[in-house]
PDB file of C-alpha atoms in Angstrom:
ATOM      1  CA  UNK D  21      87.024  31.450  97.311  1.00 38.00           C
ATOM      2  CA  UNK D  22      85.495  33.732  99.776  1.00 41.00           C
ATOM      3  CA  UNK D  23      85.848  32.373 103.811  1.00 52.00           C
ATOM      4  CA  UNK D  24      82.598  31.665 104.602  1.00 37.00           C
ATOM      5  CA  UNK D  25      82.624  32.317 107.815  1.00 49.00           C
ATOM      6  CA  UNK D  26      85.089  36.493 107.525  1.00 50.00           C
ATOM      7  CA  UNK D  27      81.578  36.884 104.403  1.00 45.00           C
ATOM      8  CA  UNK D  28      80.273  36.328 107.244  1.00 45.00           C
ATOM      9  CA  UNK D  29      81.305  38.582 109.524  1.00 47.00           C
ATOM     10  CA  UNK D  30      81.577  40.737 107.237  1.00 48.00           C
ATOM     11  CA  UNK D  31      78.058  41.024 106.314  1.00 47.00           C
ATOM     12  CA  UNK D  32      76.714  41.089 109.631  1.00 44.00           C
ATOM     13  CA  UNK D  33      78.889  44.031 110.790  1.00 46.00           C
ATOM     14  CA  UNK D  34      78.245  45.772 107.210  1.00 50.00           C
ATOM     15  CA  UNK D  35      75.096  46.787 105.195  1.00 55.00           C
ATOM     16  CA  UNK D  36      75.684  49.581 102.621  1.00 63.00           C
ATOM     17  CA  UNK D  37      73.874  52.468 101.278  1.00 66.00           C
ATOM     18  CA  UNK D  38      72.704  51.759  97.714  1.00 64.00           C
ATOM     19  CA  UNK D  39      73.372  55.091  95.621  1.00 64.00           C
ATOM     20  CA  UNK D  40      70.945  56.466  93.922  1.00 69.00           C
ATOM     21  CA  UNK D  41      71.765  59.541  91.017  1.00 82.00           C
ATOM     22  CA  UNK D  42      75.765  61.092  90.055  1.00 84.00           C
ATOM     23  CA  UNK D  43      74.381  64.181  90.186  1.00 90.00           C
ATOM     24  CA  UNK D  44      73.838  63.858  93.945  1.00 93.00           C
ATOM     25  CA  UNK D  45      77.762  63.155  94.383  1.00 95.00           C
ATOM     26  CA  UNK D  46      80.940  66.115  94.088  1.00 95.00           C
ATOM     27  CA  UNK D  47      83.734  63.627  91.693  1.00 95.00           C
ATOM     28  CA  UNK D  48      86.688  64.638  92.806  1.00 96.00           C
ATOM     29  CA  UNK D  49      90.176  64.348  90.932  1.00 96.00           C
ATOM     30  CA  UNK D  50      90.999  61.468  92.853  1.00 96.00           C
ATOM     31  CA  UNK D  51      87.950  59.899  91.538  1.00 96.00           C
ATOM     32  CA  UNK D  52      85.982  60.139  94.690  1.00 97.00           C
ATOM     33  CA  UNK D  53      82.084  59.991  95.596  1.00 96.00           C
ATOM     34  CA  UNK D  54      81.473  62.260  98.168  1.00 97.00           C
ATOM     35  CA  UNK D  55      77.985  63.865  98.538  1.00 96.00           C
ATOM     36  CA  UNK D  56      76.644  67.685  98.494  1.00 95.00           C
ATOM     37  CA  UNK D  57      74.985  67.072 101.552  1.00 96.00           C
ATOM     38  CA  UNK D  58      77.548  66.325 103.158  1.00 97.00           C
ATOM     39  CA  UNK D  59      79.631  68.345 105.588  1.00 97.00           C
ATOM     40  CA  UNK D  60      83.151  68.692 104.685  1.00 97.00           C
ATOM     41  CA  UNK D  61      84.723  71.201 106.768  1.00 96.00           C
ATOM     42  CA  UNK D  62      87.530  72.883 105.973  1.00 95.00           C
ATOM     43  CA  UNK D  63      88.144  70.667 103.457  1.00 94.00           C
ATOM     44  CA  UNK D  64      91.572  71.639 102.835  1.00 96.00           C
ATOM     45  CA  UNK D  65      92.419  68.920 105.495  1.00 97.00           C
ATOM     46  CA  UNK D  66      90.453  67.119 104.683  1.00 97.00           C
ATOM     47  CA  UNK D  67      93.042  64.531 102.935  1.00 97.00           C
ATOM     48  CA  UNK D  68      92.183  60.911 100.877  1.00 96.00           C
ATOM     49  CA  UNK D  69      94.278  58.654  98.412  1.00 97.00           C
ATOM     50  CA  UNK D  70      91.245  59.131  96.692  1.00 96.00           C
ATOM     51  CA  UNK D  71      88.123  56.179  94.735  1.00 97.00           C
ATOM     52  CA  UNK D  72      86.375  56.697  98.271  1.00 97.00           C
ATOM     53  CA  UNK D  73      82.799  57.060  98.893  1.00 97.00           C
ATOM     54  CA  UNK D  74      81.672  59.729 101.567  1.00 97.00           C
ATOM     55  CA  UNK D  75      77.427  59.223 101.617  1.00 96.00           C
ATOM     56  CA  UNK D  76      74.870  62.118 102.687  1.00 95.00           C
ATOM     57  CA  UNK D  77      74.842  63.639 105.954  1.00 97.00           C
ATOM     58  CA  UNK D  78      78.415  62.762 106.859  1.00 98.00           C
ATOM     59  CA  UNK D  79      80.097  65.504 108.929  1.00 97.00           C
ATOM     60  CA  UNK D  80      83.551  65.794 109.086  1.00 98.00           C
ATOM     61  CA  UNK D  81      85.286  68.276 111.300  1.00 97.00           C
ATOM     62  CA  UNK D  82      87.897  70.093 109.018  1.00 96.00           C
ATOM     63  CA  UNK D  83      87.722  73.031 111.968  1.00 96.00           C
ATOM     64  CA  UNK D  84      89.619  71.570 114.705  1.00 95.00           C
ATOM     65  CA  UNK D  85      92.619  72.157 112.433  1.00 95.00           C
ATOM     66  CA  UNK D  86      93.947  69.189 112.813  1.00 96.00           C
ATOM     67  CA  UNK D  87      94.009  66.436 109.006  1.00 97.00           C
ATOM     68  CA  UNK D  88      92.084  63.801 108.048  1.00 98.00           C
ATOM     69  CA  UNK D  89      93.446  61.409 106.052  1.00 98.00           C
ATOM     70  CA  UNK D  90      91.712  59.181 104.076  1.00 98.00           C
ATOM     71  CA  UNK D  91      92.563  56.155 102.418  1.00 98.00           C
ATOM     72  CA  UNK D  92      91.804  54.673  99.098  1.00 98.00           C
ATOM     73  CA  UNK D  93      88.469  52.702  98.635  1.00 98.00           C
ATOM     74  CA  UNK D  94      86.722  53.029 101.583  1.00 98.00           C
ATOM     75  CA  UNK D  95      83.744  53.841 102.085  1.00 97.00           C
ATOM     76  CA  UNK D  96      81.470  56.296 104.686  1.00 97.00           C
ATOM     77  CA  UNK D  97      78.033  55.122 105.325  1.00 96.00           C
ATOM     78  CA  UNK D  98      74.963  57.886 105.635  1.00 96.00           C
ATOM     79  CA  UNK D  99      75.228  59.937 109.716  1.00 97.00           C
ATOM     80  CA  UNK D 100      78.024  60.094 109.883  1.00 97.00           C
ATOM     81  CA  UNK D 101      81.080  62.516 112.256  1.00 97.00           C
ATOM     82  CA  UNK D 102      84.257  62.293 112.271  1.00 97.00           C
ATOM     83  CA  UNK D 103      85.894  64.934 115.146  1.00 97.00           C
ATOM     84  CA  UNK D 104      89.551  64.423 116.063  1.00 96.00           C
ATOM     85  CA  UNK D 105      90.623  63.812 119.605  1.00 95.00           C
ATOM     86  CA  UNK D 106      91.535  67.255 121.693  1.00 94.00           C
ATOM     87  CA  UNK D 107      93.963  67.225 123.824  1.00 92.00           C
ATOM     88  CA  UNK D 108      96.063  69.628 126.681  1.00 90.00           C
ATOM     89  CA  UNK D 109      99.068  71.230 125.388  1.00 88.00           C
ATOM     90  CA  UNK D 110      99.790  71.481 129.054  1.00 76.00           C
ATOM     91  CA  UNK D 111      99.176  69.148 132.450  1.00 72.00           C
ATOM     92  CA  UNK D 112      98.064  72.204 133.933  1.00 64.00           C
ATOM     93  CA  UNK D 113      94.642  71.116 135.656  1.00 63.00           C
ATOM     94  CA  UNK D 114      93.661  74.997 136.401  1.00 59.00           C
ATOM     95  CA  UNK D 115      93.530  75.595 132.213  1.00 59.00           C
ATOM     96  CA  UNK D 116      90.241  75.679 130.004  1.00 56.00           C
ATOM     97  CA  UNK D 117      89.787  72.745 127.901  1.00 57.00           C
ATOM     98  CA  UNK D 118      86.686  72.174 125.838  1.00 59.00           C
ATOM     99  CA  UNK D 119      84.576  69.457 126.481  1.00 53.00           C
ATOM    100  CA  UNK D 120      85.587  67.252 123.001  1.00 58.00           C
ATOM    101  CA  UNK D 121      88.084  65.523 124.839  1.00 56.00           C
ATOM    102  CA  UNK D 122      85.948  62.953 125.943  1.00 56.00           C
ATOM    103  CA  UNK D 123      86.309  63.095 129.474  1.00 51.00           C
ATOM    104  CA  UNK D 124      82.706  61.956 130.264  1.00 51.00           C
ATOM    105  CA  UNK D 125      81.474  58.244 130.397  1.00 53.00           C
ATOM    106  CA  UNK D 126      81.169  55.857 128.063  1.00 60.00           C
ATOM    107  CA  UNK D 127      77.909  55.870 126.345  1.00 60.00           C
ATOM    108  CA  UNK D 128      77.810  60.127 127.515  1.00 63.00           C
ATOM    109  CA  UNK D 129      77.473  62.348 124.391  1.00 68.00           C
ATOM    110  CA  UNK D 130      80.314  64.353 123.141  1.00 74.00           C
ATOM    111  CA  UNK D 131      79.678  67.598 121.690  1.00 79.00           C
ATOM    112  CA  UNK D 132      81.749  69.144 119.331  1.00 82.00           C
ATOM    113  CA  UNK D 133      84.316  71.852 120.430  1.00 85.00           C
ATOM    114  CA  UNK D 134      87.594  73.221 118.067  1.00 87.00           C
ATOM    115  CA  UNK D 135      90.595  73.122 120.899  1.00 91.00           C
ATOM    116  CA  UNK D 136      91.146  76.238 122.936  1.00 88.00           C
ATOM    117  CA  UNK D 137      94.219  77.428 122.644  1.00 87.00           C
ATOM    118  CA  UNK D 138      95.223  75.541 126.087  1.00 88.00           C
ATOM    119  CA  UNK D 139      94.814  72.358 123.855  1.00 92.00           C
ATOM    120  CA  UNK D 140      95.294  70.763 120.510  1.00 94.00           C
ATOM    121  CA  UNK D 141      93.775  68.752 118.428  1.00 96.00           C
ATOM    122  CA  UNK D 142      95.247  65.447 117.072  1.00 96.00           C
ATOM    123  CA  UNK D 143      95.295  63.830 112.846  1.00 97.00           C
ATOM    124  CA  UNK D 144      93.162  61.076 112.768  1.00 98.00           C
ATOM    125  CA  UNK D 145      94.007  58.051 109.936  1.00 98.00           C
ATOM    126  CA  UNK D 146      91.967  56.369 108.466  1.00 98.00           C
ATOM    127  CA  UNK D 147      93.762  53.129 106.721  1.00 98.00           C
ATOM    128  CA  UNK D 148      92.119  51.995 102.850  1.00 98.00           C
ATOM    129  CA  UNK D 149      89.014  49.346 101.824  1.00 98.00           C
ATOM    130  CA  UNK D 150      87.721  50.092 105.837  1.00 98.00           C
ATOM    131  CA  UNK D 151      84.652  50.451 105.578  1.00 97.00           C
ATOM    132  CA  UNK D 152      82.221  52.849 108.244  1.00 97.00           C
ATOM    133  CA  UNK D 153      78.724  52.302 109.173  1.00 96.00           C
ATOM    134  CA  UNK D 154      75.720  54.259 109.358  1.00 96.00           C
ATOM    135  CA  UNK D 155      75.265  56.813 112.078  1.00 96.00           C
ATOM    136  CA  UNK D 156      78.573  56.512 114.122  1.00 97.00           C
ATOM    137  CA  UNK D 157      80.520  58.944 116.011  1.00 96.00           C
ATOM    138  CA  UNK D 158      83.915  58.737 115.054  1.00 97.00           C
ATOM    139  CA  UNK D 159      86.562  60.538 117.640  1.00 96.00           C
ATOM    140  CA  UNK D 160      89.399  57.218 117.313  1.00 96.00           C
ATOM    141  CA  UNK D 161      93.669  59.106 116.025  1.00 97.00           C
ATOM    142  CA  UNK D 162      94.006  56.024 113.466  1.00 98.00           C
ATOM    143  CA  UNK D 163      91.403  53.106 112.386  1.00 98.00           C
ATOM    144  CA  UNK D 164      93.860  51.005 110.074  1.00 98.00           C
ATOM    145  CA  UNK D 165      93.304  49.548 106.777  1.00 98.00           C
ATOM    146  CA  UNK D 166      89.990  46.523 106.526  1.00 97.00           C
ATOM    147  CA  UNK D 167      88.169  48.057 109.235  1.00 97.00           C
ATOM    148  CA  UNK D 168      84.691  46.941 109.885  1.00 97.00           C
ATOM    149  CA  UNK D 169      82.700  49.350 111.442  1.00 97.00           C
ATOM    150  CA  UNK D 170      78.891  49.057 111.835  1.00 96.00           C
ATOM    151  CA  UNK D 171      75.614  50.632 112.651  1.00 96.00           C
ATOM    152  CA  UNK D 172      75.666  52.951 115.110  1.00 96.00           C
ATOM    153  CA  UNK D 173      79.017  51.944 117.651  1.00 96.00           C
ATOM    154  CA  UNK D 174      80.925  55.035 119.198  1.00 96.00           C
ATOM    155  CA  UNK D 175      84.852  55.022 118.772  1.00 97.00           C
ATOM    156  CA  UNK D 176      85.761  57.927 121.874  1.00 96.00           C
ATOM    157  CA  UNK D 177      88.803  59.827 121.961  1.00 95.00           C
ATOM    158  CA  UNK D 178      92.336  58.651 121.065  1.00 95.00           C
ATOM    159  CA  UNK D 179      91.142  54.763 120.729  1.00 97.00           C
ATOM    160  CA  UNK D 180      93.067  53.229 117.990  1.00 98.00           C
ATOM    161  CA  UNK D 181      91.561  50.096 115.937  1.00 98.00           C
ATOM    162  CA  UNK D 182      94.619  48.050 114.265  1.00 98.00           C
ATOM    163  CA  UNK D 183      94.394  46.639 110.559  1.00 97.00           C
ATOM    164  CA  UNK D 184      91.293  43.862 109.906  1.00 97.00           C
ATOM    165  CA  UNK D 185      89.269  43.950 113.215  1.00 97.00           C
ATOM    166  CA  UNK D 186      85.304  44.636 112.634  1.00 97.00           C
ATOM    167  CA  UNK D 187      83.457  46.294 115.186  1.00 97.00           C
ATOM    168  CA  UNK D 188      79.971  45.452 114.827  1.00 96.00           C
ATOM    169  CA  UNK D 189      77.067  46.942 115.704  1.00 96.00           C
ATOM    170  CA  UNK D 190      75.750  48.986 118.279  1.00 96.00           C
ATOM    171  CA  UNK D 191      79.648  49.426 119.974  1.00 97.00           C
ATOM    172  CA  UNK D 192      80.723  51.888 122.018  1.00 97.00           C
ATOM    173  CA  UNK D 193      84.398  52.154 122.486  1.00 97.00           C
ATOM    174  CA  UNK D 194      86.148  53.845 125.489  1.00 96.00           C
ATOM    175  CA  UNK D 195      88.962  56.798 125.178  1.00 95.00           C
ATOM    176  CA  UNK D 196      92.533  55.494 125.139  1.00 96.00           C
ATOM    177  CA  UNK D 197      91.648  51.708 124.403  1.00 97.00           C
ATOM    178  CA  UNK D 198      93.849  49.715 121.674  1.00 98.00           C
ATOM    179  CA  UNK D 199      92.446  47.226 120.077  1.00 98.00           C
ATOM    180  CA  UNK D 200      94.701  44.587 117.947  1.00 98.00           C
ATOM    181  CA  UNK D 201      94.889  43.816 114.578  1.00 97.00           C
ATOM    182  CA  UNK D 202      91.937  40.807 113.820  1.00 97.00           C
ATOM    183  CA  UNK D 203      89.675  41.477 116.472  1.00 97.00           C
ATOM    184  CA  UNK D 204      85.860  41.239 116.997  1.00 96.00           C
ATOM    185  CA  UNK D 205      84.797  43.428 118.710  1.00 97.00           C
ATOM    186  CA  UNK D 206      81.142  44.530 120.634  1.00 96.00           C
ATOM    187  CA  UNK D 207      79.540  45.473 123.242  1.00 96.00           C
ATOM    188  CA  UNK D 208      79.335  49.201 125.425  1.00 95.00           C
ATOM    189  CA  UNK D 209      81.848  49.234 126.853  1.00 95.00           C
ATOM    190  CA  UNK D 210      83.506  47.339 124.195  1.00 96.00           C
ATOM    191  CA  UNK D 211      85.194  44.107 123.789  1.00 97.00           C
ATOM    192  CA  UNK D 212      86.767  41.909 121.930  1.00 97.00           C
ATOM    193  CA  UNK D 213      84.862  38.583 121.007  1.00 96.00           C
ATOM    194  CA  UNK D 214      86.858  36.402 119.451  1.00 95.00           C
ATOM    195  CA  UNK D 215      89.277  37.335 115.990  1.00 95.00           C
ATOM    196  CA  UNK D 216      89.410  37.194 112.590  1.00 94.00           C
ATOM    197  CA  UNK D 217      91.591  34.752 109.532  1.00 92.00           C
ATOM    198  CA  UNK D 218      93.992  35.911 108.310  1.00 88.00           C
ATOM    199  CA  UNK D 219      92.404  35.405 105.154  1.00 87.00           C
ATOM    200  CA  UNK D 220      90.051  38.151 106.194  1.00 89.00           C
ATOM    201  CA  UNK D 221      92.684  41.499 104.690  1.00 91.00           C
ATOM    202  CA  UNK D 222      92.737  39.967 101.225  1.00 92.00           C
ATOM    203  CA  UNK D 223      88.856  39.157 100.836  1.00 91.00           C
ATOM    204  CA  UNK D 224      87.844  42.614 102.877  1.00 94.00           C
ATOM    205  CA  UNK D 225      90.730  44.644  99.837  1.00 96.00           C
ATOM    206  CA  UNK D 226      88.921  42.807  97.211  1.00 95.00           C
ATOM    207  CA  UNK D 227      84.773  43.704  98.793  1.00 93.00           C
ATOM    208  CA  UNK D 228      86.169  47.234  99.000  1.00 95.00           C
ATOM    209  CA  UNK D 229      86.979  47.536  95.068  1.00 96.00           C
ATOM    210  CA  UNK D 230      84.795  45.529  93.607  1.00 94.00           C
ATOM    211  CA  UNK D 231      81.630  47.410  96.007  1.00 93.00           C
ATOM    212  CA  UNK D 232      83.179  50.371  94.426  1.00 95.00           C
ATOM    213  CA  UNK D 233      83.258  49.558  91.223  1.00 94.00           C
ATOM    214  CA  UNK D 234      79.252  48.071  91.427  1.00 92.00           C
ATOM    215  CA  UNK D 235      78.838  51.876  92.712  1.00 93.00           C
ATOM    216  CA  UNK D 236      79.796  53.425  90.121  1.00 93.00           C
ATOM    217  CA  UNK D 237      78.819  51.680  87.993  1.00 91.00           C
ATOM    218  CA  UNK D 238      75.073  51.917  89.280  1.00 88.00           C
ATOM    219  CA  UNK D 239      75.682  55.620  88.641  1.00 87.00           C
ATOM    220  CA  UNK D 240      75.611  55.751  85.164  1.00 81.00           C
ATOM    221  CA  UNK D 241      78.822  55.721  84.296  1.00 66.00           C
TER     222      UNK D 241
END
């Protein structure tokens, strides 16, 4: 029943970490599993709809003051860093700004710094049934539903990924890039290299739900 080409797209860009012990996770009231070694800074700024998994060594920068919204059945693998985009509140070039605005070249490391008094952090929205592979840095303002982000990807500030997209391993999405729905993306800097079949959305939904069920079962729930 699963479309073969869609399944191969998914498998080629994402291989999740397997669960180990239930004691390594905090289980929230909405049935999300958060690794005890994850670093959720200013946790009240993280808003999850539930039934998601956040693995070890994930860092979510809620201390920037912006809300970070995560949908249902989202999987965030190990060593991912989620950082709100920071923008100036004024066009005055003499005002001090931080290095988190993504003004460096593509591929350069952005050191997360909370906004100065002349800046503000933008909220981040991560849609439901989305997976983020290990060792990624996410500065995007929005990642849609049914998105697959492979390992070792860098998503630069103010970028936006629409629904039903695959970002292949080691891709670097430049600042302000907007990726349309049903796109397949790769490279540094990233470019659109293909499209996904219309069946992708439904299959990605089923994949995430079944993986969550399997995750919980493997923990002995």
